[in-house]
PDB file of C-alpha atoms in Angstrom:
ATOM      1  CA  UNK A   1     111.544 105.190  85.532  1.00 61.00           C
ATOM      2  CA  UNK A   2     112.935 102.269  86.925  1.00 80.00           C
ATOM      3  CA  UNK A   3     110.241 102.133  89.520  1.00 85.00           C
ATOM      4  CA  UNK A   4     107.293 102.358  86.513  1.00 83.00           C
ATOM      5  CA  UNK A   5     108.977  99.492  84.412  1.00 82.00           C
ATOM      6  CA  UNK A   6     109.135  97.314  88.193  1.00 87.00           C
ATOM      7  CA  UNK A   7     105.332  98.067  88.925  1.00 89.00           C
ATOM      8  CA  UNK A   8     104.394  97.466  85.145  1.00 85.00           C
ATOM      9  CA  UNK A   9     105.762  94.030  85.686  1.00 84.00           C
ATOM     10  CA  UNK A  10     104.211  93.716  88.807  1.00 90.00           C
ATOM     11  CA  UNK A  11     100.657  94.662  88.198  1.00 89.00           C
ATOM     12  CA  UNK A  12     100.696  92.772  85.045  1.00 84.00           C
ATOM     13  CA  UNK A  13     102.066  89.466  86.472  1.00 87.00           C
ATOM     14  CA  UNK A  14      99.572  89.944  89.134  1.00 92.00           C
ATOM     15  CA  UNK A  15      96.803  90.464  86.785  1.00 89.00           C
ATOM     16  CA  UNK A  16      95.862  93.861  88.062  1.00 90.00           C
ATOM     17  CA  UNK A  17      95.909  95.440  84.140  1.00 85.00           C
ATOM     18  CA  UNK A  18      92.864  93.671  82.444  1.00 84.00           C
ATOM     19  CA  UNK A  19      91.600  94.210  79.082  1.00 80.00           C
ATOM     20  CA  UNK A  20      87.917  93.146  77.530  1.00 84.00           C
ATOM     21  CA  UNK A  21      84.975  95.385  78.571  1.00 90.00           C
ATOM     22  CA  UNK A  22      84.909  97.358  81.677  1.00 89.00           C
ATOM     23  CA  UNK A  23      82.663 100.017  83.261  1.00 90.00           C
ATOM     24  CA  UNK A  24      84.385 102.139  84.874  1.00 85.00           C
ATOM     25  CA  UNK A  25      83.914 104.411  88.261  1.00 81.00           C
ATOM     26  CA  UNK A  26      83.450 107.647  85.674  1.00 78.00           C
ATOM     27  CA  UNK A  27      80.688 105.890  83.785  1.00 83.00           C
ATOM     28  CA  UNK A  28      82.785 105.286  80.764  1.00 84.00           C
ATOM     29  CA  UNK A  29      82.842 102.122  78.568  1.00 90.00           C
ATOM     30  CA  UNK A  30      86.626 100.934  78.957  1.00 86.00           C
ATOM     31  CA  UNK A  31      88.513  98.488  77.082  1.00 85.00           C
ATOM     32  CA  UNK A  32      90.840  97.935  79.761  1.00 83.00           C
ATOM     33  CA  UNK A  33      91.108  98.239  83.754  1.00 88.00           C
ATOM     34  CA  UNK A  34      93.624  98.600  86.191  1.00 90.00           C
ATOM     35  CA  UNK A  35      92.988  97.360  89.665  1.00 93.00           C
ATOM     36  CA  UNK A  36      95.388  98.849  92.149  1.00 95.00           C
ATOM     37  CA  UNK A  37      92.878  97.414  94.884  1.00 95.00           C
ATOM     38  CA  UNK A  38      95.430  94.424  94.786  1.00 96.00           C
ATOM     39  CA  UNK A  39      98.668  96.625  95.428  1.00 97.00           C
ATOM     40  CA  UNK A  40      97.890  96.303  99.425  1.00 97.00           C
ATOM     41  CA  UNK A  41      98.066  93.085  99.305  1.00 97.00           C
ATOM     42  CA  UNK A  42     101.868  93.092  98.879  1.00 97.00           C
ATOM     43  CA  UNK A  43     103.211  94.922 101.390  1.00 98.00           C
ATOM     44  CA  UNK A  44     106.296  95.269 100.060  1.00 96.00           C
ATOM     45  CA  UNK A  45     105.356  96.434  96.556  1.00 96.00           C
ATOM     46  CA  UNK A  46     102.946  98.533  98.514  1.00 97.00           C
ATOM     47  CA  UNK A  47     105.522 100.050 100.591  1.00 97.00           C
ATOM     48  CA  UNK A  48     107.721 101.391  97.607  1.00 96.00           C
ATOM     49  CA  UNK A  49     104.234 102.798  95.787  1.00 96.00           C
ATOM     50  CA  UNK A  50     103.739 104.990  98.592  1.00 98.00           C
ATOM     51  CA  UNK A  51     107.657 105.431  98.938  1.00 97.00           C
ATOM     52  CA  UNK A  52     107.559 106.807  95.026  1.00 95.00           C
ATOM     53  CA  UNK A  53     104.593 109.088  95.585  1.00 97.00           C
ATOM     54  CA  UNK A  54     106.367 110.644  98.674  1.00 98.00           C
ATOM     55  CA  UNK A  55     109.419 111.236  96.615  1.00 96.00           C
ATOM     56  CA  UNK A  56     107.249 112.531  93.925  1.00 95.00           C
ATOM     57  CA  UNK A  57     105.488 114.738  96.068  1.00 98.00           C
ATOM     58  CA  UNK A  58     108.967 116.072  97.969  1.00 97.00           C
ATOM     59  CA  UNK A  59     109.974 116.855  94.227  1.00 96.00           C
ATOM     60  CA  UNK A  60     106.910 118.268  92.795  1.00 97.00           C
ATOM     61  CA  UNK A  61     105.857 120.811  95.764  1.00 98.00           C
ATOM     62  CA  UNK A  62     107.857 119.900  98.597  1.00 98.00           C
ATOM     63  CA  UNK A  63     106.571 118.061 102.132  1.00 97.00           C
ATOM     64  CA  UNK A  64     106.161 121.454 103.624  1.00 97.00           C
ATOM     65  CA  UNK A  65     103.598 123.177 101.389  1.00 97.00           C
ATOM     66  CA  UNK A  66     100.367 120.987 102.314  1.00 98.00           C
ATOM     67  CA  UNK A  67      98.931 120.408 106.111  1.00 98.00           C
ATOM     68  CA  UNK A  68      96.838 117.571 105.420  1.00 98.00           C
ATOM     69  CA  UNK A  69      95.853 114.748 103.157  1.00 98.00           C
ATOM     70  CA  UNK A  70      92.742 113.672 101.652  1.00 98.00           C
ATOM     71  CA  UNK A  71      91.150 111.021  99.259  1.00 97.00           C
ATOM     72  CA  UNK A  72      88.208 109.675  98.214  1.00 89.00           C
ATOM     73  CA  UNK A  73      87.048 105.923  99.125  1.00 83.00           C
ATOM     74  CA  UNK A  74      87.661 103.373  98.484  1.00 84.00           C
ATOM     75  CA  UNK A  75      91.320 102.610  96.689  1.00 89.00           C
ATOM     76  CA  UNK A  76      92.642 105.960  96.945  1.00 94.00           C
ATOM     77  CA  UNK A  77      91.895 106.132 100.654  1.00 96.00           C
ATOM     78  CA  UNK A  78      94.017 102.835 101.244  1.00 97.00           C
ATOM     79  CA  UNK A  79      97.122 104.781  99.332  1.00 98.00           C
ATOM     80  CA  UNK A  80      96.527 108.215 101.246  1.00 98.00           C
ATOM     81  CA  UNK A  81      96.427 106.267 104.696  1.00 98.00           C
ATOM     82  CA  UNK A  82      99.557 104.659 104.155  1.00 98.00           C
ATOM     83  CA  UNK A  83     101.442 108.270 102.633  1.00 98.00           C
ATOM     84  CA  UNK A  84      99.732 109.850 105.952  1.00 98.00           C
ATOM     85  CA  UNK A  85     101.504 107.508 107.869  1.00 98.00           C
ATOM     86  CA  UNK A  86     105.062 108.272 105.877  1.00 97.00           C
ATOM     87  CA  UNK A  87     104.554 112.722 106.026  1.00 98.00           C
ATOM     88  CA  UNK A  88     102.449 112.569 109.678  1.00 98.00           C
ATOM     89  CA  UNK A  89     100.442 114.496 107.984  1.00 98.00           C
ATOM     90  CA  UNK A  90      96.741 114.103 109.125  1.00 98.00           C
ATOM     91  CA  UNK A  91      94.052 112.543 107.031  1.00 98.00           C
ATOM     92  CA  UNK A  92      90.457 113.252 105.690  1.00 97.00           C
ATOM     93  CA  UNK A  93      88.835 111.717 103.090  1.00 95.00           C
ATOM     94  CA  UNK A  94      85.215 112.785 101.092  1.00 94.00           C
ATOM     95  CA  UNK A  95      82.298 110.624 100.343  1.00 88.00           C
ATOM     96  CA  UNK A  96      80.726 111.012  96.959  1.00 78.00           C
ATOM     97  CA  UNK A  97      77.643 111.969  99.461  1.00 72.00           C
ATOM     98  CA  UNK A  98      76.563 112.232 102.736  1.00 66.00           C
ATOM     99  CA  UNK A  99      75.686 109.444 104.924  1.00 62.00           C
ATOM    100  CA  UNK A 100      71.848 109.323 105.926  1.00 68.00           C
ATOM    101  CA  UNK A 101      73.051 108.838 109.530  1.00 66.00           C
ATOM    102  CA  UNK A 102      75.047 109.367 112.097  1.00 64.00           C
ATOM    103  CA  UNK A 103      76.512 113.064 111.945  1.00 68.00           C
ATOM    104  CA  UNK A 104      75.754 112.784 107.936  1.00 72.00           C
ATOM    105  CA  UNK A 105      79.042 113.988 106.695  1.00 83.00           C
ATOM    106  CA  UNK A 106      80.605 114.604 103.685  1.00 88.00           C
ATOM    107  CA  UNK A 107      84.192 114.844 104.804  1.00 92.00           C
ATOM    108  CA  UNK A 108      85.531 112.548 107.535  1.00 92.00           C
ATOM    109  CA  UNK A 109      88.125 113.723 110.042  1.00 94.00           C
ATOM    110  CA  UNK A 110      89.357 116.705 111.331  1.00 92.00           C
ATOM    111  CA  UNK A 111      91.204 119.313 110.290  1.00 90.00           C
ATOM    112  CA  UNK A 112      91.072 123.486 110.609  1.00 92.00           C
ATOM    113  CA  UNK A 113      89.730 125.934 108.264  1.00 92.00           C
ATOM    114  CA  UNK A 114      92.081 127.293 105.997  1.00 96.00           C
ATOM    115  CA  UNK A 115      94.152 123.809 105.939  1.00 97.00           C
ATOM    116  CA  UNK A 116      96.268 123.332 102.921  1.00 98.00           C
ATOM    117  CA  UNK A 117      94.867 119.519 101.677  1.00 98.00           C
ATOM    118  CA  UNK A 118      96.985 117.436  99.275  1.00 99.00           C
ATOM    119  CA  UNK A 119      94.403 115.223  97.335  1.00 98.00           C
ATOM    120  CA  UNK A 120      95.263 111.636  96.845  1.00 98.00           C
ATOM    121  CA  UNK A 121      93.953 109.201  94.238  1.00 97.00           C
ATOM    122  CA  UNK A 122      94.504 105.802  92.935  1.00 96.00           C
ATOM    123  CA  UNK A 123      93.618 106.610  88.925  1.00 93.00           C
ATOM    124  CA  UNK A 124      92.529 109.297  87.271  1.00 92.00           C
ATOM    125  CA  UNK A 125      90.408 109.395  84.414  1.00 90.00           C
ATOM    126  CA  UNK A 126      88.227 111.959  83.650  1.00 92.00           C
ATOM    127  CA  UNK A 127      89.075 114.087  87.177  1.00 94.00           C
ATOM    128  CA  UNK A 128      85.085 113.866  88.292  1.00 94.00           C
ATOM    129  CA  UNK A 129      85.951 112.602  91.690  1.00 92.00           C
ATOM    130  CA  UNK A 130      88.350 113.949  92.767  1.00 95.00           C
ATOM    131  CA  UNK A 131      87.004 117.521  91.082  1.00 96.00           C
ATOM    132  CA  UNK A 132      83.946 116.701  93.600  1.00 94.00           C
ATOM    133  CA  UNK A 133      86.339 115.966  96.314  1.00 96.00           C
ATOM    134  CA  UNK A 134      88.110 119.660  95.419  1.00 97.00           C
ATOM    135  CA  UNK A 135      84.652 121.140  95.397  1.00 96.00           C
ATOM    136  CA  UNK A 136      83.857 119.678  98.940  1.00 95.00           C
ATOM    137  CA  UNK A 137      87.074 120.581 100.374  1.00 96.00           C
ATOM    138  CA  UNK A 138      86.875 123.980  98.960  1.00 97.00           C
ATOM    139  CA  UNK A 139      83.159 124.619 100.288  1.00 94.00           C
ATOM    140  CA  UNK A 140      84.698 123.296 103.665  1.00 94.00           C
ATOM    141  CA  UNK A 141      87.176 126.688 103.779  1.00 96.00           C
ATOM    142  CA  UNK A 142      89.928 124.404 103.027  1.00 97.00           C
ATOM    143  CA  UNK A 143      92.834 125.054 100.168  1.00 98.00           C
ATOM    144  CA  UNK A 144      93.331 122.542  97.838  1.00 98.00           C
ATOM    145  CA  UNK A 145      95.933 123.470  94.734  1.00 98.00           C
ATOM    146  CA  UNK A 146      97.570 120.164  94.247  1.00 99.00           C
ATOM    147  CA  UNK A 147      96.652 116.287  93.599  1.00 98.00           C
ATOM    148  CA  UNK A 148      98.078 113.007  92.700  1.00 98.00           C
ATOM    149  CA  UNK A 149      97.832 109.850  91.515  1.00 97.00           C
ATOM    150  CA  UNK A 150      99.039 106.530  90.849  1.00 95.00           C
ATOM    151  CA  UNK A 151      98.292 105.995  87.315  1.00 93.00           C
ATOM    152  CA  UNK A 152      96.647 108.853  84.725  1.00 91.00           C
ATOM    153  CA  UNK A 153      94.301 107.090  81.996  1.00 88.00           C
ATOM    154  CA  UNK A 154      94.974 110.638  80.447  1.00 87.00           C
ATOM    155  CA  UNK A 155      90.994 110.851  79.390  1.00 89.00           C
ATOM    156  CA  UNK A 156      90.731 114.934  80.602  1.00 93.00           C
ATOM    157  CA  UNK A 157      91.545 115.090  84.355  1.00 95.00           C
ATOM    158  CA  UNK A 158      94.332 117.105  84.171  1.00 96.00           C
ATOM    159  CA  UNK A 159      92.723 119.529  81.776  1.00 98.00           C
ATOM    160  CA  UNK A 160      89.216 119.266  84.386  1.00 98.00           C
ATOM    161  CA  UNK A 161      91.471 119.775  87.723  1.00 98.00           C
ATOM    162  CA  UNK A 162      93.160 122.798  85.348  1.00 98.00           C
ATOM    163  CA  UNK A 163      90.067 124.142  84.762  1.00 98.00           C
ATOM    164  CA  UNK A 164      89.761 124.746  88.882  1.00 98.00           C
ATOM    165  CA  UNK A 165      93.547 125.737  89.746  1.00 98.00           C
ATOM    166  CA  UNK A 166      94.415 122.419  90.812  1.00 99.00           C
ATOM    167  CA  UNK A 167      97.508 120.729  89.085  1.00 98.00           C
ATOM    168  CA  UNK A 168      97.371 117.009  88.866  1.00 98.00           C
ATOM    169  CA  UNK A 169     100.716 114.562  89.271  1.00 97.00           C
ATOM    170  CA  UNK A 170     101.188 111.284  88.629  1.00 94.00           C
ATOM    171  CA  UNK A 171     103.314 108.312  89.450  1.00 90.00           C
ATOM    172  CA  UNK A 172     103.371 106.736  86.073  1.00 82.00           C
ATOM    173  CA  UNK A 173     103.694 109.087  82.627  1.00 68.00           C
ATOM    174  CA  UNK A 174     102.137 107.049  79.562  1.00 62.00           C
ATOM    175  CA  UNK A 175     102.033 103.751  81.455  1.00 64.00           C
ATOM    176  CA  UNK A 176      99.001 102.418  78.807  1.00 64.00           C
ATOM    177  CA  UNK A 177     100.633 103.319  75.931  1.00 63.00           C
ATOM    178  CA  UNK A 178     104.276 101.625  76.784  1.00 64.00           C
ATOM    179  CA  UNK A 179     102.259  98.524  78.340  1.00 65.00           C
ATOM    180  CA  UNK A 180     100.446  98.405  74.992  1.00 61.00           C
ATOM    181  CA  UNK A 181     103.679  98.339  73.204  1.00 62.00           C
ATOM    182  CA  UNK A 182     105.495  96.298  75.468  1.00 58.00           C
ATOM    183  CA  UNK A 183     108.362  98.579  75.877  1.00 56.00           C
ATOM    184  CA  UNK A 184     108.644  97.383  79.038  1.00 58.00           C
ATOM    185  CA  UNK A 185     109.381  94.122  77.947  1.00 60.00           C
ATOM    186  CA  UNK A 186     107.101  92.257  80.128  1.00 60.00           C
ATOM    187  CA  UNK A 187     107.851  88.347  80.617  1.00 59.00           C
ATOM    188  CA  UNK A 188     104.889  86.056  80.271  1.00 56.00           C
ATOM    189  CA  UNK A 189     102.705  85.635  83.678  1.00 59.00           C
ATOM    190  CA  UNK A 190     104.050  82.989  86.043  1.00 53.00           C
ATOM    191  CA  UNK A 191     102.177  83.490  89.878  1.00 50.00           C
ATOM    192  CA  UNK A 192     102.554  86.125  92.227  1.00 48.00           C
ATOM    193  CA  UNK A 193     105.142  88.160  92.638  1.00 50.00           C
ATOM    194  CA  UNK A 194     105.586  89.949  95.424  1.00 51.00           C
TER     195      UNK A 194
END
């Protein structure tokens, strides 16, 4: 918990948590946004996101039970590079579709059949991405039971991923609703904060 109340502060000092009228990546009409694009930006914050993830992940279904990692471009990708990095665990990641050149892939990287694939996200919303990414990976011959995220908007990707066999983690549990609230007790902005 402590680490949720920290990154609260952080994204919303930062301005990462907006609020007016957003579009976001599901199609959905949003009255707020959260950019984790900016996380990166400060390695250090950036360093204990990933840290928490890999803890999560240790805790939820243990470093052992997954042979790879993969994500979908373009935030989540930045967040499963980095956790690669931390398990050396090798990475893949799945374009929404293929490209119209080169080898025209839908999955980049390398990995065997069979592979057990942890999917990594930045937020979740309604699951459609990263229930594409599961379908890809699955019609790949790869086994994919598990993902996680940063932040969960809670708008039906947990129930979507259930619906396939895949359970869905996050970072943060009811992050809007105690931002809303300020139960986190947010001081007013003043600059970057790394």
């Amino acid at each position: 918990m402590e680490f949720v109340k920290e990154f609260a502060t952080f994204l919303y000092q930062n301005d990462a948590i907006k609020f007016g009228n957003f579009k976001l990546s599901s199609g959905k009409d949003s009255p707020y946004y959260i950019d984790l694009r900016i996380v990166p930006s400060f390695p250090h914050q950036f360093r204990k996101m990933v840290k928490t993830l890999q803890s999560l992940i240790s805790e939820k279904i243990g470093l052992d039970n997954f042979d790879s990692i993969a994500s979908v471009p373009t935030s989540g990708l930045v967040i499963a590079s980095a956790l690669a990095i931390e398990t050396v665990k090798p990475l893949i990641y799945i374009r929404q579709k293929p490209k119209d050149y080169g080898t025209e892939n839908v999955i980049e990287g390398k990995i065997a059949d069979g592979s057990r694939v942890l999917l990594v996200d930045d937020v979740g919303t309604t699951g459609l991405s990263l229930l594409n990414a599961v379908k890809a990976l699955r019609a790949s011959k790869m086994v994919v039971t598990d993902a996680f995220i940063i932040i969960n908007r809670f708008e039906g990707a947990r129930e979507l991923l259930a619906s396939e066999n895949v359970r869905l983690y996050e970072i943060t549990d009811r992050f809007l609703s105690k931002l809303k609230t300020n139960r986190f007790n947010l001081k007013p902005k003043n600059g970057l904060q790394n």
